[in-house]
């Protein structure tokens, strides 16, 4: 095997594609490489005859290496994350051999290479967006995130559409490479190259024409001003209350500084995931539940405790808003955000052009006392009047970060899990209304699993009001990843979600990404991942409704079904052939019988 020329050739091709896929994405972000990244591995797709299993193992190893490097930032979150990081890379690595197997099977069924390649690539991308809860990071189409004309088709087909175009465009470049290196340049090869080149040029040209048209459409006026606050505060799974209060105080001071620098009224201030908790989550007691005794309280005591917690939570929030009101719309005025998690009455709203307090959207833990107490990674809205309007519970949790599959079924595993893991799943999308702004909140990875944000907007579009929000607002805590490319992948996911939903995307992240992304996926303003600062976003009114929100990822699912059935058909046929070739021990002459 070591000296086998075919094995070495396949290994070079697999490694070449893995390396180029990495270079096309963050941290290098060399997007032109995406147009040729699949060329080496297409030599394996088009290889004649049966490909040995060892070739698929080589593909898996090379692809696993690509994912290990691309997602190496995951290991920064916690010492125990080394194993999940390796496991995730090993899992994601299987999609390259599956792509090759799917494309080869489609070729065997008579499908042209120009169709077989993008169908197989996008089909398996769709599968990984659902399997094991799904992940959209580093899709092939994300390489074009900073090429606005190329990504506008995401409002038709999501990131899958961009991936399809790129995968198809790799085919004529592979055929050109093969034709130039092939000693036998027959007429059929030239004809295949010509047809593929023409088809790819038409596809790319149509994509660019549609993108140019969409980018030429004017956006509406700004609907309000949103202050996105970022710090780079290090956090731990088991974080004490004093540290949470300290983080709250620093974010309060950062918010006062942000509004003090703004020369216009800020309507709402956004804090990242969990930064608004400040040692005290928002609590609710569900009426009619009998949970007090199991917690060691009487019913009356638990009711009183919840009410006192709510009062303190809102009093602290209104203290913050009072400090913010003193500088809101009055650039250069200094405000005192107070200490110990108290935004302070010292920042009293003064005279001289007081624009009033802004609303606050903050990432906060939410505890809901029901028959079984539930803890949510939540987002709360405190209105300018100091009332808690609505809260949103994160609906798509991070595997190994927020829950461990089968943790309760494996003896001794629960004791190994760090405190703070294991939260409840949110039930529905929400609309947060502040003044003239309507915002749809989501949390952390919900922007890195594309279907989550798209499905949330589809549900809002289908409800009794049928009203889409003015913008999507994401709160996240990516300080876990220490500014690695994982954070940059998160930002690119958000850019494609903005186009797919045709809504501005506002992200406030602890440690990044904090960015104002317009509805065309362009980053209007952003902070460095390690910066302490703010972005004052003025999202434009958007009247377009994307087809992707209306129909979802049905086209990608159809491609997944096609390639899945093709591979399954190949496995079944191979099993039948092996069965036919196997000698029947019961035969008198020992000869093989067919079925």
Coordinates of C-alpha atoms in Angstrom, one line a residue:
X1 CA 0.0 0.0 0.0
X2 CA 2.9 2.3 0.9
X3 CA 4.4 2.0 -2.6
X4 CA 1.1 1.9 -4.5
X5 CA 1.1 4.9 -6.9
X6 CA -2.7 5.0 -7.1
X7 CA -2.9 5.2 -3.3
X8 CA -0.4 8.0 -3.2
X9 CA -2.2 9.8 -6.0
X10 CA -5.5 9.6 -4.2
X11 CA -4.0 10.8 -0.9
X12 CA -2.5 13.9 -2.7
X13 CA -5.9 14.7 -4.3
X14 CA -7.7 14.3 -0.9
X15 CA -5.2 16.4 0.9
X16 CA -5.2 19.0 -1.8
X17 CA -9.0 19.6 -1.6
X18 CA -8.9 19.6 2.2
X19 CA -6.2 22.2 2.2
X20 CA -7.9 24.4 -0.3
X21 CA -11.3 24.2 1.5
X22 CA -9.5 25.5 4.6
X23 CA -7.7 28.3 2.8
X24 CA -11.0 29.5 1.2
X25 CA -12.5 30.1 4.6
X26 CA -11.4 32.0 7.8
X27 CA -8.8 32.7 9.0
X28 CA -7.2 33.1 5.5
X29 CA -10.5 33.8 3.7
X30 CA -8.9 33.4 0.3
X31 CA -12.3 33.1 -1.4
X32 CA -11.0 32.7 -5.1
X33 CA -9.6 29.3 -4.1
X34 CA -13.2 28.1 -3.6
X35 CA -13.6 28.1 -7.4
X36 CA -11.0 25.3 -7.7
X37 CA -11.0 23.7 -4.2
X38 CA -12.9 20.6 -5.4
X39 CA -10.9 20.1 -8.6
X40 CA -8.4 17.5 -7.0
X41 CA -11.1 15.4 -5.4
X42 CA -13.1 15.4 -8.7
X43 CA -10.4 13.2 -10.1
X44 CA -11.6 10.5 -7.6
X45 CA -15.2 11.2 -8.5
X46 CA -14.5 10.6 -12.2
X47 CA -12.1 7.7 -11.6
X48 CA -13.1 4.7 -13.7
X49 CA -13.8 1.3 -12.1
X50 CA -14.4 0.4 -8.6
X51 CA -12.6 2.6 -6.0
X52 CA -11.2 0.6 -3.1
X53 CA -12.4 1.2 0.5
X54 CA -9.0 2.4 1.5
X55 CA -9.5 5.4 -0.8
X56 CA -12.6 6.4 1.1
X57 CA -10.6 6.0 4.4
X58 CA -8.0 8.4 3.0
X59 CA -10.7 10.9 2.1
X60 CA -12.1 10.7 5.6
X61 CA -8.7 11.2 7.2
X62 CA -7.9 14.2 5.0
X63 CA -11.4 15.7 5.6
X64 CA -11.1 15.1 9.3
X65 CA -7.8 17.0 9.3
X66 CA -9.6 19.9 7.5
X67 CA -12.2 20.1 10.2
X68 CA -9.7 19.7 13.1
X69 CA -7.9 22.8 11.9
X70 CA -11.0 24.8 10.9
X71 CA -12.7 24.2 14.3
X72 CA -9.7 24.1 16.5
X73 CA -11.0 27.0 18.5
X74 CA -13.5 24.7 20.2
X75 CA -10.8 23.3 22.3
X76 CA -10.3 26.7 24.0
X77 CA -13.8 26.5 25.7
X78 CA -12.9 23.9 28.4
X79 CA -10.2 21.2 28.9
X80 CA -12.9 18.5 28.4
X81 CA -13.8 20.0 24.9
X82 CA -10.7 18.3 23.4
X83 CA -12.6 15.1 23.0
X84 CA -15.8 16.6 21.6
X85 CA -13.6 18.7 19.2
X86 CA -11.9 15.6 17.9
X87 CA -15.2 13.7 17.8
X88 CA -16.9 16.5 15.8
X89 CA -14.1 16.6 13.3
X90 CA -14.2 12.9 12.9
X91 CA -18.0 13.0 12.3
X92 CA -17.8 15.9 9.9
X93 CA -15.0 14.2 8.0
X94 CA -17.4 11.5 6.8
X95 CA -19.1 14.0 4.4
X96 CA -16.2 14.1 2.0
X97 CA -16.2 10.3 1.3
X98 CA -20.0 10.5 1.2
X99 CA -19.8 13.3 -1.4
X100 CA -17.5 11.2 -3.6
X101 CA -19.6 8.1 -3.2
X102 CA -22.8 10.0 -4.0
X103 CA -21.4 11.7 -7.1
X104 CA -19.8 8.5 -8.4
X105 CA -23.1 6.7 -7.9
X106 CA -25.0 9.4 -9.8
X107 CA -22.4 9.2 -12.6
X108 CA -23.0 5.4 -12.7
X109 CA -26.7 6.1 -13.2
X110 CA -26.0 8.3 -16.3
X111 CA -26.1 11.7 -14.6
X112 CA -23.6 14.2 -16.2
X113 CA -20.7 15.2 -14.0
X114 CA -21.8 18.9 -14.1
X115 CA -25.0 17.8 -12.3
X116 CA -23.8 14.9 -10.2
X117 CA -21.2 17.0 -8.4
X118 CA -23.3 19.9 -7.1
X119 CA -26.3 17.6 -6.4
X120 CA -24.1 15.3 -4.2
X121 CA -22.3 18.2 -2.5
X122 CA -25.4 20.2 -1.6
X123 CA -27.4 17.0 -0.7
X124 CA -24.8 16.1 1.9
X125 CA -24.5 19.7 3.1
X126 CA -28.3 19.5 3.8
X127 CA -27.8 16.3 5.7
X128 CA -25.2 17.7 8.0
X129 CA -27.4 20.8 8.6
X130 CA -29.8 18.4 10.3
X131 CA -27.9 15.3 11.5
X132 CA -26.9 15.4 15.2
X133 CA -28.8 18.7 15.6
X134 CA -27.0 20.2 12.6
X135 CA -24.2 22.7 11.9
X136 CA -23.9 25.2 9.1
X137 CA -20.4 26.5 9.7
X138 CA -18.0 26.4 6.8
X139 CA -20.5 25.5 4.1
X140 CA -18.9 25.9 0.7
X141 CA -21.1 28.9 -0.1
X142 CA -19.8 30.7 3.0
X143 CA -16.5 31.3 1.2
X144 CA -18.4 33.9 -0.8
X145 CA -19.7 35.8 2.2
X146 CA -17.6 38.9 1.3
X147 CA -18.6 38.8 -2.4
X148 CA -22.1 40.4 -2.2
X149 CA -23.2 39.7 -5.8
X150 CA -22.6 36.0 -5.3
X151 CA -24.6 35.5 -2.2
X152 CA -27.9 37.2 -3.1
X153 CA -29.3 33.9 -4.4
X154 CA -29.4 32.9 -0.7
X155 CA -32.8 34.6 -0.5
X156 CA -34.0 31.9 -3.0
X157 CA -32.2 28.8 -1.8
X158 CA -30.1 29.7 1.2
X159 CA -26.4 29.1 1.5
X160 CA -27.1 25.8 -0.4
X161 CA -27.7 27.8 -3.6
X162 CA -24.3 29.5 -3.4
X163 CA -22.7 26.1 -2.7
X164 CA -24.4 24.6 -5.7
X165 CA -23.0 27.3 -8.0
X166 CA -19.5 26.9 -6.7
X167 CA -19.5 23.1 -6.9
X168 CA -20.8 23.3 -10.5
X169 CA -18.2 25.8 -11.4
X170 CA -15.4 23.5 -10.3
X171 CA -16.4 20.9 -12.8
X172 CA -15.3 22.6 -16.1
X173 CA -12.1 23.6 -14.4
X174 CA -11.4 20.0 -13.5
X175 CA -12.3 18.9 -17.0
X176 CA -9.9 21.5 -18.4
X177 CA -7.1 20.2 -16.1
X178 CA -7.8 16.6 -17.2
X179 CA -8.0 17.5 -20.9
X180 CA -4.7 19.4 -20.7
X181 CA -2.9 16.5 -18.9
X182 CA -4.6 13.7 -20.9
X183 CA -2.5 12.3 -23.7
X184 CA -5.6 11.1 -25.5
X185 CA -7.6 14.3 -26.1
X186 CA -10.6 12.7 -27.9
X187 CA -13.5 14.6 -29.4
X188 CA -15.9 13.4 -26.7
X189 CA -13.7 14.9 -23.9
X190 CA -13.5 18.2 -25.7
X191 CA -17.3 18.2 -26.2
X192 CA -17.9 17.5 -22.5
X193 CA -15.5 20.3 -21.5
X194 CA -17.2 22.8 -23.9
X195 CA -20.7 22.0 -22.7
X196 CA -19.8 22.0 -19.1
X197 CA -17.9 25.4 -19.5
X198 CA -20.9 27.0 -21.3
X199 CA -23.4 25.7 -18.7
X200 CA -21.2 26.8 -15.8
X201 CA -20.7 30.3 -17.3
X202 CA -24.4 30.6 -17.8
X203 CA -25.1 29.6 -14.2
X204 CA -22.5 31.9 -12.7
X205 CA -23.6 34.8 -14.9
X206 CA -27.2 34.3 -13.9
X207 CA -26.1 34.3 -10.2
X208 CA -24.2 37.5 -10.6
X209 CA -27.0 39.2 -12.6
X210 CA -29.5 38.3 -9.9
X211 CA -27.1 39.5 -7.3
X212 CA -26.5 42.8 -9.1
X213 CA -30.2 43.3 -9.4
X214 CA -30.9 42.7 -5.8
X215 CA -28.1 45.0 -4.7
X216 CA -29.4 47.8 -6.9
X217 CA -32.8 47.7 -5.0
X218 CA -33.0 50.7 -2.6
X219 CA -33.4 50.0 1.1
X220 CA -35.9 51.9 3.2
X221 CA -35.2 54.4 5.9
X222 CA -33.7 53.5 9.3
X223 CA -36.2 52.3 11.8
X224 CA -34.3 53.2 14.9
X225 CA -30.9 53.0 16.5
X226 CA -29.6 49.9 18.3
X227 CA -26.5 50.0 20.4
X228 CA -24.7 46.6 20.3
X229 CA -22.3 46.3 23.3
X230 CA -19.2 44.2 23.3
X231 CA -16.5 43.4 25.8
X232 CA -14.0 40.5 25.9
X233 CA -14.8 39.2 29.3
X234 CA -13.5 35.8 30.1
X235 CA -16.1 33.4 31.4
X236 CA -16.1 30.0 33.0
X237 CA -18.7 27.2 33.2
X238 CA -18.7 27.4 37.0
X239 CA -18.7 31.2 37.5
X240 CA -19.3 32.7 40.9
X241 CA -21.9 35.4 41.6
X242 CA -19.3 38.1 42.3
X243 CA -17.7 37.6 38.8
X244 CA -21.2 37.8 37.2
X245 CA -21.9 41.1 39.1
X246 CA -18.5 42.5 38.0
X247 CA -19.2 41.6 34.3
X248 CA -22.6 43.3 34.7
X249 CA -21.0 46.5 36.0
X250 CA -18.5 46.6 33.2
X251 CA -21.2 46.2 30.6
X252 CA -23.2 48.9 32.3
X253 CA -20.2 51.3 32.1
X254 CA -19.6 50.3 28.4
X255 CA -23.2 51.0 27.6
X256 CA -23.1 54.5 29.2
X257 CA -20.0 55.3 27.2
X258 CA -21.7 54.1 24.0
X259 CA -24.7 56.4 24.5
X260 CA -22.5 59.2 25.6
X261 CA -20.7 59.0 22.2
X262 CA -24.0 58.9 20.2
X263 CA -25.3 62.1 18.7
X264 CA -28.8 60.7 18.3
X265 CA -31.2 58.9 20.5
X266 CA -30.6 55.2 21.0
X267 CA -33.8 53.2 21.1
X268 CA -32.5 49.9 22.5
X269 CA -29.2 48.6 24.0
X270 CA -28.2 45.0 23.4
X271 CA -26.0 43.0 25.7
X272 CA -24.5 39.6 24.8
X273 CA -25.6 36.1 25.9
X274 CA -25.7 35.7 29.7
X275 CA -24.0 39.1 30.4
X276 CA -27.3 40.6 31.7
X277 CA -27.8 37.9 34.4
X278 CA -25.5 39.6 36.8
X279 CA -25.8 36.9 39.5
X280 CA -29.6 37.1 39.3
X281 CA -31.7 35.4 36.6
X282 CA -35.2 36.4 35.7
X283 CA -37.6 34.0 37.5
X284 CA -41.2 33.1 36.9
X285 CA -43.6 30.9 38.8
X286 CA -46.1 29.1 36.7
X287 CA -49.6 29.4 38.2
X288 CA -51.2 26.2 39.4
X289 CA -48.0 24.2 39.8
X290 CA -47.0 22.5 43.0
X291 CA -43.3 22.7 43.0
X292 CA -42.6 24.6 46.3
X293 CA -42.3 21.5 48.5
X294 CA -39.7 19.8 46.3
X295 CA -37.6 22.9 46.6
X296 CA -37.9 23.1 50.3
X297 CA -40.3 26.1 50.5
X298 CA -43.9 26.6 51.3
X299 CA -46.1 27.8 48.4
X300 CA -46.4 31.2 49.9
X301 CA -42.6 31.5 50.5
X302 CA -41.8 30.5 47.0
X303 CA -44.3 33.0 45.6
X304 CA -42.8 35.7 47.7
X305 CA -39.3 34.8 46.7
X306 CA -40.1 34.9 43.0
X307 CA -41.8 38.3 43.4
X308 CA -38.8 39.8 45.3
X309 CA -36.4 38.5 42.7
X310 CA -38.5 40.0 39.9
X311 CA -38.6 43.3 41.7
X312 CA -34.9 43.4 42.3
X313 CA -34.2 42.4 38.7
X314 CA -36.4 45.2 37.3
X315 CA -35.1 47.7 39.8
X316 CA -31.5 47.0 38.8
X317 CA -32.5 47.3 35.1
X318 CA -34.3 50.6 35.6
X319 CA -31.2 51.9 37.5
X320 CA -29.2 51.1 34.4
X321 CA -31.8 52.8 32.2
X322 CA -31.8 55.9 34.4
X323 CA -28.0 56.1 33.9
X324 CA -28.4 55.6 30.2
X325 CA -31.2 58.2 29.9
X326 CA -28.8 60.8 31.3
X327 CA -26.5 60.5 28.2
X328 CA -29.0 59.3 25.6
X329 CA -28.8 61.6 22.6
X330 CA -26.5 64.0 24.3
X331 CA -22.9 63.2 23.0
X332 CA -20.1 63.8 25.4
X333 CA -22.0 63.7 28.6
X334 CA -20.5 61.3 31.2
X335 CA -22.6 59.0 33.2
X336 CA -21.9 56.9 36.3
X337 CA -23.0 53.3 35.8
X338 CA -22.6 52.6 39.5
X339 CA -21.0 49.5 41.1
X340 CA -21.9 46.0 42.3
X341 CA -24.2 45.4 39.4
X342 CA -26.2 48.5 40.2
X343 CA -26.3 50.9 37.2
X344 CA -26.9 53.5 39.8
X345 CA -29.2 56.4 40.5
X346 CA -26.0 58.5 40.2
X347 CA -26.6 58.4 36.4
X348 CA -29.9 60.2 36.9
X349 CA -31.6 61.4 33.7
X350 CA -30.7 65.1 33.7
X351 CA -32.1 68.1 32.0
X352 CA -30.7 69.5 28.8
X353 CA -32.1 67.4 26.1
X354 CA -32.8 64.1 27.9
X355 CA -34.0 61.7 25.2
X356 CA -35.4 59.3 27.8
X357 CA -34.3 55.8 28.6
X358 CA -33.7 53.2 25.9
X359 CA -35.1 49.7 26.0
X360 CA -32.6 46.9 27.0
X361 CA -32.3 43.5 25.4
X362 CA -30.0 41.4 27.4
X363 CA -28.8 37.8 27.4
X364 CA -29.9 36.4 30.7
X365 CA -30.6 33.1 32.4
X366 CA -34.3 32.6 32.9
X367 CA -35.6 30.2 35.6
X368 CA -39.2 29.0 35.2
X369 CA -40.7 27.1 38.2
X370 CA -43.1 24.7 36.6
X371 CA -43.9 21.1 37.6
X372 CA -40.2 20.5 36.8
X373 CA -38.1 23.6 37.2
X374 CA -36.6 24.8 33.9
X375 CA -33.5 26.9 33.3
X376 CA -33.2 28.7 29.9
X377 CA -30.5 30.5 28.1
X378 CA -32.7 33.4 27.5
X379 CA -33.0 36.9 26.1
X380 CA -35.1 39.4 28.0
X381 CA -36.6 42.7 26.9
X382 CA -36.9 45.5 29.5
X383 CA -39.1 48.3 28.0
X384 CA -38.2 52.0 28.2
X385 CA -40.8 52.1 30.9
X386 CA -38.8 49.6 33.0
X387 CA -41.2 46.6 32.5
X388 CA -40.2 43.2 31.4
X389 CA -42.1 42.8 28.1
X390 CA -41.3 39.4 26.8
X391 CA -38.5 36.9 27.0
X392 CA -37.1 34.3 24.6
X393 CA -35.7 30.9 25.5
X394 CA -33.0 29.4 23.2
X395 CA -34.5 26.6 21.2
X396 CA -31.4 25.1 19.6
X397 CA -28.9 24.0 22.2
X398 CA -25.2 23.3 21.8
X399 CA -24.3 19.6 22.0
X400 CA -21.7 19.0 24.6
X401 CA -21.8 22.6 25.6
X402 CA -25.4 23.0 26.9
X403 CA -26.5 19.4 26.9
X404 CA -24.9 16.0 26.7
X405 CA -26.7 13.3 24.7
X406 CA -27.8 10.3 26.8
X407 CA -26.1 11.8 29.9
X408 CA -28.6 10.3 32.2
X409 CA -28.3 6.9 30.7
X410 CA -24.5 6.4 31.2
X411 CA -23.5 5.6 34.8
X412 CA -20.9 8.0 36.2
X413 CA -21.0 10.4 33.3
X414 CA -23.2 13.0 35.1
X415 CA -20.4 13.5 37.7
X416 CA -17.9 14.4 34.9
X417 CA -20.0 17.1 33.4
X418 CA -19.1 20.7 34.5
X419 CA -21.7 22.7 36.4
X420 CA -23.9 24.9 34.3
X421 CA -24.6 22.4 31.5
X422 CA -28.1 21.1 30.9
X423 CA -30.7 23.8 30.0
X424 CA -34.3 23.7 28.8
X425 CA -35.3 24.1 25.2
X426 CA -37.3 27.2 24.3
X427 CA -40.7 26.8 22.8
X428 CA -41.3 29.5 20.2
X429 CA -39.9 32.5 18.4
X430 CA -40.6 36.0 19.8
X431 CA -41.1 39.5 18.6
X432 CA -39.6 42.3 20.7
X433 CA -41.1 45.7 20.1
X434 CA -39.3 48.8 21.2
X435 CA -40.7 52.1 19.8
X436 CA -41.0 51.6 16.0
X437 CA -38.6 48.7 16.0
X438 CA -39.6 45.0 15.9
X439 CA -36.8 42.6 16.6
X440 CA -36.6 38.8 16.4
X441 CA -34.1 37.5 19.0
X442 CA -32.0 34.4 18.9
X443 CA -29.0 33.1 20.8
X444 CA -25.5 32.0 19.9
X445 CA -25.4 28.9 17.6
X446 CA -29.0 29.6 16.4
X447 CA -27.3 31.8 13.8
X448 CA -24.8 29.1 13.0
X449 CA -27.5 26.6 12.1
X450 CA -29.1 28.3 9.2
X451 CA -32.5 26.7 9.3
X452 CA -33.2 27.9 12.9
X453 CA -33.4 31.6 12.1
X454 CA -35.2 30.9 8.8
X455 CA -37.8 28.7 10.4
X456 CA -38.4 31.2 13.2
X457 CA -39.2 33.9 10.6
X458 CA -41.4 31.5 8.7
X459 CA -43.3 30.8 11.9
X460 CA -43.7 34.5 12.6
X461 CA -44.9 35.1 9.0
X462 CA -47.5 32.3 9.4
X463 CA -48.9 33.4 12.7
X464 CA -52.0 35.5 13.3
X465 CA -50.2 38.9 12.6
X466 CA -48.2 37.7 9.6
X467 CA -45.7 40.4 10.5
X468 CA -41.9 39.9 9.9
X469 CA -39.5 41.7 12.2
X470 CA -37.5 44.7 11.1
X471 CA -34.3 42.9 12.1
X472 CA -32.9 39.8 13.7
X473 CA -30.9 40.3 16.8
X474 CA -28.4 37.7 18.0
X475 CA -26.8 37.6 21.4
X476 CA -23.8 35.3 21.9
X477 CA -20.8 34.6 24.1
X478 CA -17.9 33.6 21.8
X479 CA -15.2 34.5 24.3
X480 CA -14.9 30.8 24.9
X481 CA -13.1 30.5 21.6
X482 CA -10.5 33.2 22.2
X483 CA -10.9 35.1 18.9
X484 CA -10.1 32.0 16.7
X485 CA -11.6 31.3 13.3
X486 CA -14.6 29.7 15.0
X487 CA -15.8 33.2 15.8
X488 CA -15.2 34.3 12.1
X489 CA -17.2 31.3 10.9
X490 CA -20.1 32.4 13.2
X491 CA -20.0 35.9 11.6
X492 CA -20.1 34.4 8.0
X493 CA -23.1 32.2 9.0
X494 CA -24.9 35.4 10.1
X495 CA -24.1 37.2 6.8
X496 CA -25.8 34.4 4.8
X497 CA -28.7 34.2 7.3
X498 CA -29.2 38.0 6.7
X499 CA -29.6 37.4 3.0
X500 CA -31.6 34.2 3.4
X501 CA -34.1 36.0 5.6
X502 CA -33.8 39.4 3.8
X503 CA -33.5 41.1 7.2
X504 CA -30.7 43.1 8.8
X505 CA -28.8 41.0 11.3
X506 CA -27.5 42.6 14.5
X507 CA -25.1 40.6 16.6
X508 CA -23.8 41.5 20.0
X509 CA -21.1 39.1 21.2
X510 CA -18.9 38.9 24.3
X511 CA -15.6 38.3 22.5
X512 CA -17.4 38.8 19.2
X513 CA -18.8 38.7 16.7
X514 CA -20.4 42.1 17.2
X515 CA -21.6 43.4 13.9
X516 CA -24.3 45.3 12.0
X517 CA -25.1 43.3 8.8
X518 CA -27.5 44.7 6.3
X519 CA -30.2 42.7 4.5
X520 CA -27.8 42.1 1.6
X521 CA -25.3 40.4 3.8
X522 CA -22.8 43.2 3.8
X523 CA -21.0 44.0 7.1
X524 CA -21.8 47.7 7.6
X525 CA -19.8 47.9 10.8
X526 CA -18.1 45.5 13.2
X527 CA -15.7 45.2 16.1
X528 CA -12.6 43.2 16.4
X529 CA -13.1 40.0 18.4
X530 CA -11.0 41.2 21.3
X531 CA -12.2 44.8 21.3
X532 CA -14.2 46.5 24.1
X533 CA -16.6 48.8 22.4
X534 CA -19.9 49.2 20.6
X535 CA -21.6 49.4 17.3
X536 CA -24.5 51.9 16.8
X537 CA -26.7 50.2 14.2
X538 CA -29.4 51.9 12.2
X539 CA -31.0 49.0 10.4
X540 CA -32.9 50.0 7.2
X541 CA -36.5 49.1 6.7
X542 CA -36.9 46.1 4.5
X543 CA -40.0 45.3 2.6
X544 CA -38.8 42.3 0.6
X545 CA -39.8 38.8 1.8
X546 CA -37.4 36.0 0.7
X547 CA -38.6 32.9 -1.1
X548 CA -36.3 31.0 1.2
X549 CA -38.4 32.0 4.3
X550 CA -41.6 31.0 2.4
X551 CA -40.5 27.6 1.2
X552 CA -37.6 26.8 3.5
X553 CA -34.9 24.4 2.3
X554 CA -37.2 22.0 0.4
X555 CA -35.0 22.1 -2.8
X556 CA -31.9 21.1 -0.7
X557 CA -33.9 18.3 0.9
X558 CA -34.9 17.0 -2.5
X559 CA -31.2 16.9 -3.5
X560 CA -30.4 15.1 -0.3
X561 CA -33.1 12.6 -1.0
X562 CA -31.8 12.1 -4.6
X563 CA -28.2 11.5 -3.6
X564 CA -29.2 9.4 -0.6
X565 CA -31.4 7.1 -2.7
X566 CA -28.6 6.8 -5.3
X567 CA -26.1 5.7 -2.7
X568 CA -28.6 3.3 -1.1
X569 CA -29.4 1.9 -4.5
X570 CA -25.7 1.3 -5.1
X571 CA -25.2 -0.5 -1.7
X572 CA -28.2 -2.7 -2.4
X573 CA -27.1 -3.6 -5.9
X574 CA -23.6 -4.4 -4.6
X575 CA -25.0 -6.6 -1.9
X576 CA -27.1 -8.5 -4.4
X577 CA -24.0 -9.0 -6.6
X578 CA -22.0 -10.3 -3.7
X579 CA -24.8 -12.6 -2.8
X580 CA -25.0 -13.9 -6.4
X581 CA -21.3 -14.5 -6.5
X582 CA -21.2 -16.4 -3.2
X583 CA -21.0 -20.3 -3.6
X584 CA -24.0 -22.2 -2.2
X585 CA -22.6 -24.7 0.4
X586 CA -25.7 -26.8 -0.1
X587 CA -25.2 -27.3 -3.8
X588 CA -24.2 -30.9 -4.6
X589 CA -21.3 -29.9 -6.9
X590 CA -20.4 -26.9 -4.8
X591 CA -21.0 -24.6 -7.7
X592 CA -22.5 -21.1 -7.2
X593 CA -26.1 -20.6 -7.7
X594 CA -27.8 -17.3 -8.6
X595 CA -30.9 -15.8 -7.2

